Amino acid sequence: MGSCLFCRIAAKEIPSQLIFEDERSLVFKDISPKAPTHVLVVPKKHIASLLSSTDEDKDLLGHLQRVAAQVAASLNLDSFRLVANNGRGAGQTVDHLHYHLMGGRAMQWPPG
Ligand code: AMP
Ligand code: ZN
């Protein structure tokens, strides 16, 4: 997956503003933030989308939610949104699974 943007960020071939990293995941600031806090929770494993994940990824997917919660707590966010866009119609532009963790402002519902 040499050309995948988030694989390259995970491999440190492309710089990012890293907030958190462990053996299976990293969290870095979105380059085009849509909220005062807008970071991306990303597995190091290349999975193109949530729809592409398999039962083998169950533990990893759970881990990513715990990482999101721990990062939210470390940033003192008690209100936040965790979003995975799946597919072009939903706004996915990078084909490597990621969760947007957004907070610091009031959120609308439903999202557009
Ligand atoms: P999505 O549109 O849901 O696939 O989300 C992709 C996100 O990645 C967008 O919010 C982009 O602003 C963000 N993004 C794209 N390139 C970079 C980069 N080099 N570093 C950090 N975030 C990026
Ligand atoms: Zn990738």
GROMACS .gro file of N, CA and C and ligand atoms in nm:
model
  360
    1MET      N    1   0.084  -0.120   0.000
    1MET     CA    2   0.000   0.000   0.000
    1MET      C    3   0.088   0.125   0.000
    2GLY      N    4   0.193   0.121  -0.084
    2GLY     CA    5   0.291   0.228  -0.083
    2GLY      C    6   0.236   0.364  -0.114
    3SER      N    7   0.127   0.371  -0.189
    3SER     CA    8   0.077   0.501  -0.230
    3SER      C    9  -0.035   0.551  -0.142
    4CYS      N   10  -0.073   0.474  -0.042
    4CYS     CA   11  -0.185   0.517   0.043
    4CYS      C   12  -0.138   0.628   0.137
    5LEU      N   13  -0.209   0.739   0.136
    5LEU     CA   14  -0.168   0.856   0.215
    5LEU      C   15  -0.154   0.824   0.364
    6PHE      N   16  -0.253   0.756   0.423
    6PHE     CA   17  -0.247   0.733   0.567
    6PHE      C   18  -0.148   0.622   0.601
    7CYS      N   19  -0.124   0.526   0.510
    7CYS     CA   20  -0.014   0.431   0.532
    7CYS      C   21   0.119   0.506   0.533
    8ARG      N   22   0.132   0.603   0.446
    8ARG     CA   23   0.258   0.680   0.440
    8ARG      C   24   0.274   0.768   0.564
    9ILE      N   25   0.166   0.821   0.615
    9ILE     CA   26   0.172   0.898   0.741
    9ILE      C   27   0.209   0.804   0.855
   10ALA      N   28   0.148   0.684   0.857
   10ALA     CA   29   0.179   0.587   0.963
   10ALA      C   30   0.325   0.545   0.959
   11ALA      N   31   0.381   0.538   0.838
   11ALA     CA   32   0.522   0.499   0.821
   11ALA      C   33   0.617   0.617   0.840
   12LYS      N   34   0.563   0.735   0.868
   12LYS     CA   35   0.641   0.858   0.890
   12LYS      C   36   0.709   0.905   0.762
   13GLU      N   37   0.659   0.861   0.648
   13GLU     CA   38   0.712   0.910   0.520
   13GLU      C   39   0.655   1.048   0.488
   14ILE      N   40   0.538   1.076   0.547
   14ILE     CA   41   0.474   1.207   0.533
   14ILE      C   42   0.450   1.257   0.674
   15PRO      N   43   0.487   1.382   0.702
   15PRO     CA   44   0.471   1.432   0.840
   15PRO      C   45   0.325   1.456   0.877
   16SER      N   46   0.299   1.446   1.006
   16SER     CA   47   0.165   1.480   1.057
   16SER      C   48   0.184   1.541   1.195
   17GLN      N   49   0.078   1.603   1.241
   17GLN     CA   50   0.080   1.657   1.377
   17GLN      C   51   0.022   1.550   1.468
   18LEU      N   52   0.112   1.467   1.518
   18LEU     CA   53   0.074   1.347   1.594
   18LEU      C   54   0.028   1.384   1.734
   19ILE      N   55  -0.087   1.327   1.773
   19ILE     CA   56  -0.143   1.350   1.907
   19ILE      C   57  -0.119   1.228   1.995
   20PHE      N   58  -0.123   1.110   1.932
   20PHE     CA   59  -0.114   0.984   2.007
   20PHE      C   60  -0.068   0.876   1.911
   21GLU      N   61   0.007   0.778   1.965
   21GLU     CA   62   0.048   0.664   1.884
   21GLU      C   63   0.066   0.543   1.975
   22ASP      N   64   0.021   0.428   1.929
   22ASP     CA   65   0.059   0.302   1.993
   22ASP      C   66   0.089   0.202   1.883
   23GLU      N   67   0.100   0.074   1.920
   23GLU     CA   68   0.147  -0.024   1.822
   23GLU      C   69   0.047  -0.047   1.709
   24ARG      N   70  -0.079  -0.017   1.735
   24ARG     CA   71  -0.182  -0.047   1.634
   24ARG      C   72  -0.250   0.075   1.574
   25SER      N   73  -0.224   0.192   1.628
   25SER     CA   74  -0.302   0.308   1.584
   25SER      C   75  -0.222   0.436   1.597
   26LEU      N   76  -0.271   0.538   1.528
   26LEU     CA   77  -0.220   0.672   1.552
   26LEU      C   78  -0.334   0.772   1.539
   27VAL      N   79  -0.314   0.886   1.603
   27VAL     CA   80  -0.411   0.994   1.602
   27VAL      C   81  -0.334   1.120   1.566
   28PHE      N   82  -0.380   1.187   1.460
   28PHE     CA   83  -0.311   1.310   1.419
   28PHE      C   84  -0.414   1.415   1.380
   29LYS      N   85  -0.370   1.541   1.377
   29LYS     CA   86  -0.461   1.651   1.347
   29LYS      C   87  -0.501   1.648   1.200
   30ASP      N   88  -0.631   1.671   1.175
   30ASP     CA   89  -0.678   1.683   1.037
   30ASP      C   90  -0.617   1.809   0.975
   31ILE      N   91  -0.572   1.797   0.851
   31ILE     CA   92  -0.503   1.907   0.785
   31ILE      C   93  -0.601   2.021   0.750
   32SER      N   94  -0.729   1.990   0.747
   32SER     CA   95  -0.831   2.089   0.714
   32SER      C   96  -0.943   2.082   0.817
   33PRO      N   97  -0.914   2.132   0.938
   33PRO     CA   98  -1.006   2.108   1.050
   33PRO      C   99  -1.142   2.173   1.029
   34LYS      N  100  -1.246   2.097   1.067
   34LYS     CA  101  -1.384   2.145   1.057
   34LYS      C  102  -1.443   2.173   1.194
   35ALA      N  103  -1.361   2.170   1.296
   35ALA     CA  104  -1.403   2.200   1.433
   35ALA      C  105  -1.277   2.241   1.509
   36PRO      N  106  -1.292   2.312   1.622
   36PRO     CA  107  -1.174   2.354   1.699
   36PRO      C  108  -1.082   2.236   1.731
   37THR      N  109  -1.140   2.122   1.766
   37THR     CA  110  -1.063   1.998   1.775
   37THR      C  111  -1.110   1.907   1.663
   38HIS      N  112  -1.017   1.866   1.576
   38HIS     CA  113  -1.052   1.774   1.466
   38HIS      C  114  -0.928   1.689   1.441
   39VAL      N  115  -0.933   1.567   1.494
   39VAL     CA  116  -0.822   1.474   1.476
   39VAL      C  117  -0.875   1.346   1.411
   40LEU      N  118  -0.784   1.270   1.354
   40LEU     CA  119  -0.819   1.146   1.285
   40LEU      C  120  -0.761   1.028   1.362
   41VAL      N  121  -0.846   0.931   1.390
   41VAL     CA  122  -0.806   0.809   1.460
   41VAL      C  123  -0.790   0.701   1.353
   42VAL      N  124  -0.667   0.650   1.339
   42VAL     CA  125  -0.632   0.572   1.220
   42VAL      C  126  -0.561   0.443   1.261
   43PRO      N  127  -0.606   0.328   1.209
   43PRO     CA  128  -0.530   0.206   1.233
   43PRO      C  129  -0.403   0.205   1.147
   44LYS      N  130  -0.298   0.145   1.199
   44LYS     CA  131  -0.177   0.132   1.118
   44LYS      C  132  -0.197   0.030   1.006
   45LYS      N  133  -0.285  -0.067   1.032
   45LYS     CA  134  -0.318  -0.165   0.928
   45LYS      C  135  -0.399  -0.098   0.819
   46HIS      N  136  -0.365  -0.128   0.694
   46HIS     CA  137  -0.445  -0.072   0.584
   46HIS      C  138  -0.577  -0.148   0.571
   47ILE      N  139  -0.686  -0.077   0.599
   47ILE     CA  140  -0.822  -0.125   0.574
   47ILE      C  141  -0.887  -0.012   0.496
   48ALA      N  142  -0.938  -0.042   0.379
   48ALA     CA  143  -0.983   0.066   0.290
   48ALA      C  144  -1.101   0.143   0.347
   49SER      N  145  -1.190   0.074   0.416
   49SER     CA  146  -1.309   0.140   0.470
   49SER      C  147  -1.369   0.049   0.576
   50LEU      N  148  -1.466   0.101   0.649
   50LEU     CA  149  -1.532   0.017   0.748
   50LEU      C  150  -1.598  -0.103   0.679
   51LEU      N  151  -1.655  -0.079   0.561
   51LEU     CA  152  -1.720  -0.187   0.487
   51LEU      C  153  -1.620  -0.296   0.448
   52SER      N  154  -1.495  -0.260   0.433
   52SER     CA  155  -1.391  -0.357   0.395
   52SER      C  156  -1.336  -0.433   0.515
   53SER      N  157  -1.373  -0.394   0.635
   53SER     CA  158  -1.321  -0.462   0.753
   53SER      C  159  -1.383  -0.602   0.763
   54THR      N  160  -1.316  -0.690   0.836
   54THR     CA  161  -1.366  -0.827   0.852
   54THR      C  162  -1.373  -0.860   1.001
   55ASP      N  163  -1.423  -0.978   1.029
   55ASP     CA  164  -1.429  -1.021   1.169
   55ASP      C  165  -1.290  -1.026   1.232
   56GLU      N  166  -1.188  -1.046   1.150
   56GLU     CA  167  -1.050  -1.045   1.203
   56GLU      C  168  -1.014  -0.909   1.262
   57ASP      N  169  -1.084  -0.805   1.221
   57ASP     CA  170  -1.053  -0.669   1.265
   57ASP      C  171  -1.132  -0.627   1.389
   58LYS      N  172  -1.212  -0.719   1.443
   58LYS     CA  173  -1.300  -0.680   1.555
   58LYS      C  174  -1.224  -0.618   1.671
   59ASP      N  175  -1.116  -0.680   1.711
   59ASP     CA  176  -1.042  -0.629   1.826
   59ASP      C  177  -0.980  -0.493   1.794
   60LEU      N  178  -0.928  -0.480   1.673
   60LEU     CA  179  -0.870  -0.353   1.631
   60LEU      C  180  -0.976  -0.243   1.629
   61LEU      N  181  -1.093  -0.273   1.578
   61LEU     CA  182  -1.199  -0.172   1.571
   61LEU      C  183  -1.240  -0.127   1.711
   62GLY      N  184  -1.248  -0.222   1.803
   62GLY     CA  185  -1.278  -0.186   1.942
   62GLY      C  186  -1.167  -0.101   2.002
   63HIS      N  187  -1.044  -0.139   1.970
   63HIS     CA  188  -0.929  -0.063   2.020
   63HIS      C  189  -0.935   0.082   1.973
   64LEU      N  190  -0.972   0.102   1.847
   64LEU     CA  191  -0.976   0.238   1.794
   64LEU      C  192  -1.078   0.324   1.868
   65GLN      N  193  -1.189   0.264   1.909
   65GLN     CA  194  -1.288   0.341   1.985
   65GLN      C  195  -1.236   0.375   2.124
   66ARG      N  196  -1.161   0.283   2.184
   66ARG     CA  197  -1.103   0.314   2.315
   66ARG      C  198  -0.997   0.424   2.301
   67VAL      N  199  -0.918   0.417   2.194
   67VAL     CA  200  -0.819   0.523   2.170
   67VAL      C  201  -0.890   0.657   2.153
   68ALA      N  202  -0.999   0.657   2.076
   68ALA     CA  203  -1.074   0.781   2.056
   68ALA      C  204  -1.122   0.836   2.191
   69ALA      N  205  -1.175   0.750   2.275
   69ALA     CA  206  -1.225   0.795   2.405
   69ALA      C  207  -1.112   0.849   2.493
   70GLN      N  208  -0.998   0.780   2.490
   70GLN     CA  209  -0.885   0.825   2.573
   70GLN      C  210  -0.830   0.958   2.523
   71VAL      N  211  -0.824   0.974   2.390
   71VAL     CA  212  -0.775   1.102   2.335
   71VAL      C  213  -0.875   1.212   2.368
   72ALA      N  214  -1.004   1.184   2.352
   72ALA     CA  215  -1.106   1.284   2.386
   72ALA      C  216  -1.091   1.327   2.532
   73ALA      N  217  -1.072   1.231   2.620
   73ALA     CA  218  -1.055   1.264   2.762
   73ALA      C  219  -0.929   1.347   2.785
   74SER      N  220  -0.822   1.311   2.715
   74SER     CA  221  -0.695   1.384   2.733
   74SER      C  222  -0.705   1.528   2.682
   75LEU      N  223  -0.799   1.550   2.589
   75LEU     CA  224  -0.819   1.685   2.535
   75LEU      C  225  -0.932   1.757   2.609
   76ASN      N  226  -0.980   1.696   2.717
   76ASN     CA  227  -1.088   1.754   2.799
   76ASN      C  228  -1.216   1.776   2.721
   77LEU      N  229  -1.244   1.686   2.626
   77LEU     CA  230  -1.369   1.694   2.551
   77LEU      C  231  -1.472   1.606   2.619
   78ASP      N  232  -1.580   1.667   2.667
   78ASP     CA  233  -1.687   1.581   2.718
   78ASP      C  234  -1.800   1.570   2.617
   79SER      N  235  -1.800   1.658   2.517
   79SER     CA  236  -1.892   1.645   2.403
   79SER      C  237  -1.808   1.637   2.277
   80PHE      N  238  -1.832   1.537   2.199
   80PHE     CA  239  -1.757   1.524   2.074
   80PHE      C  240  -1.833   1.431   1.982
   81ARG      N  241  -1.790   1.428   1.858
   81ARG     CA  242  -1.850   1.337   1.761
   81ARG      C  243  -1.742   1.251   1.700
   82LEU      N  244  -1.772   1.121   1.682
   82LEU     CA  245  -1.680   1.026   1.621
   82LEU      C  246  -1.748   0.977   1.493
   83VAL      N  247  -1.685   1.005   1.378
   83VAL     CA  248  -1.750   0.983   1.248
   83VAL      C  249  -1.660   0.902   1.156
   84ALA      N  250  -1.716   0.800   1.093
   84ALA     CA  251  -1.648   0.730   0.984
   84ALA      C  252  -1.730   0.751   0.857
   85ASN      N  253  -1.674   0.821   0.761
   85ASN     CA  254  -1.739   0.833   0.631
   85ASN      C  255  -1.704   0.708   0.550
   86ASN      N  256  -1.805   0.641   0.500
   86ASN     CA  257  -1.781   0.519   0.422
   86ASN      C  258  -1.835   0.538   0.281
   87GLY      N  259  -1.742   0.546   0.184
   87GLY     CA  260  -1.782   0.560   0.044
   87GLY      C  261  -1.790   0.705   0.001
   88ARG      N  262  -1.774   0.726  -0.128
   88ARG     CA  263  -1.773   0.863  -0.183
   88ARG      C  264  -1.902   0.938  -0.151
   89GLY      N  265  -2.015   0.867  -0.158
   89GLY     CA  266  -2.144   0.933  -0.133
   89GLY      C  267  -2.157   0.985   0.009
   90ALA      N  268  -2.079   0.928   0.100
   90ALA     CA  269  -2.082   0.973   0.239
   90ALA      C  270  -1.968   1.070   0.269
   91GLY      N  271  -1.885   1.099   0.168
   91GLY     CA  272  -1.778   1.196   0.188
   91GLY      C  273  -1.641   1.137   0.211
   92GLN      N  274  -1.625   1.005   0.196
   92GLN     CA  275  -1.491   0.946   0.215
   92GLN      C  276  -1.402   0.985   0.098
   93THR      N  277  -1.289   1.045   0.129
   93THR     CA  278  -1.193   1.086   0.025
   93THR      C  279  -1.061   1.012   0.038
   94VAL      N  280  -1.029   0.958   0.154
   94VAL     CA  281  -0.906   0.882   0.176
   94VAL      C  282  -0.945   0.738   0.203
   95ASP      N  283  -0.898   0.647   0.116
   95ASP     CA  284  -0.942   0.507   0.124
   95ASP      C  285  -0.854   0.427   0.220
   96HIS      N  286  -0.846   0.475   0.341
   96HIS     CA  287  -0.782   0.405   0.453
   96HIS      C  288  -0.869   0.441   0.573
   97LEU      N  289  -0.927   0.338   0.635
   97LEU     CA  290  -1.022   0.360   0.745
   97LEU      C  291  -0.972   0.465   0.845
   98HIS      N  292  -1.060   0.554   0.880
   98HIS     CA  293  -1.027   0.655   0.982
   98HIS      C  294  -1.156   0.706   1.043
   99TYR      N  295  -1.143   0.748   1.168
   99TYR     CA  296  -1.254   0.808   1.241
   99TYR      C  297  -1.220   0.954   1.267
  100HIS      N  298  -1.311   1.041   1.229
  100HIS     CA  299  -1.296   1.183   1.264
  100HIS      C  300  -1.342   1.200   1.409
  101LEU      N  301  -1.255   1.254   1.492
  101LEU     CA  302  -1.292   1.290   1.629
  101LEU      C  303  -1.298   1.443   1.633
  102MET      N  304  -1.420   1.492   1.650
  102MET     CA  305  -1.442   1.637   1.638
  102MET      C  306  -1.511   1.689   1.764
  103GLY      N  307  -1.467   1.806   1.808
  103GLY     CA  308  -1.529   1.866   1.924
  103GLY      C  309  -1.490   2.012   1.937
  104GLY      N  310  -1.541   2.074   2.044
  104GLY     CA  311  -1.505   2.213   2.070
  104GLY      C  312  -1.605   2.312   2.016
  105ARG      N  313  -1.712   2.262   1.957
  105ARG     CA  314  -1.820   2.351   1.913
  105ARG      C  315  -1.950   2.271   1.916
  106ALA      N  316  -2.063   2.343   1.907
  106ALA     CA  317  -2.192   2.275   1.902
  106ALA      C  318  -2.204   2.201   1.769
  107MET      N  319  -2.262   2.082   1.773
  107MET     CA  320  -2.278   2.000   1.653
  107MET      C  321  -2.425   1.998   1.611
  108GLN      N  322  -2.449   1.997   1.481
  108GLN     CA  323  -2.585   1.987   1.429
  108GLN      C  324  -2.623   1.840   1.411
  109TRP      N  325  -2.751   1.814   1.418
  109TRP     CA  326  -2.802   1.681   1.388
  109TRP      C  327  -2.931   1.693   1.309
  110PRO      N  328  -2.949   1.620   1.200
  110PRO     CA  329  -2.853   1.525   1.144
  110PRO      C  330  -2.742   1.595   1.069
  111PRO      N  331  -2.626   1.528   1.054
  111PRO     CA  332  -2.517   1.587   0.974
  111PRO      C  333  -2.562   1.595   0.828
  112GLY      N  334  -2.505   1.684   0.755
  112GLY     CA  335  -2.547   1.708   0.615
  112GLY      C  336  -2.501   1.598   0.522
  113AMP     P1  337  -1.263   1.163   0.462
  113AMP     O1  338  -1.305   1.272   0.366
  113AMP     O2  339  -1.369   1.118   0.557
  113AMP     O3  340  -1.201   1.047   0.384
  113AMP     O4  341  -1.150   1.224   0.554
  113AMP     C1  342  -1.021   1.245   0.510
  113AMP     C2  343  -0.964   1.356   0.593
  113AMP     O5  344  -0.824   1.354   0.580
  113AMP     C3  345  -1.012   1.496   0.552
  113AMP     O6  346  -1.080   1.557   0.663
  113AMP     C4  347  -0.882   1.567   0.516
  113AMP     O7  348  -0.882   1.703   0.556
  113AMP     C5  349  -0.778   1.486   0.589
  113AMP     N1  350  -0.645   1.489   0.533
  113AMP     C6  351  -0.609   1.478   0.403
  113AMP     N2  352  -0.475   1.480   0.390
  113AMP     C7  353  -0.424   1.493   0.515
  113AMP     C8  354  -0.292   1.502   0.568
  113AMP     N3  355  -0.185   1.498   0.490
  113AMP     N4  356  -0.278   1.516   0.702
  113AMP     C9  357  -0.386   1.520   0.783
  113AMP     N5  358  -0.513   1.511   0.737
  113AMP    C10  359  -0.533   1.499   0.606
  114ZN      ZN  360  -0.343   0.270   0.390
   0.00000   0.00000   0.00000
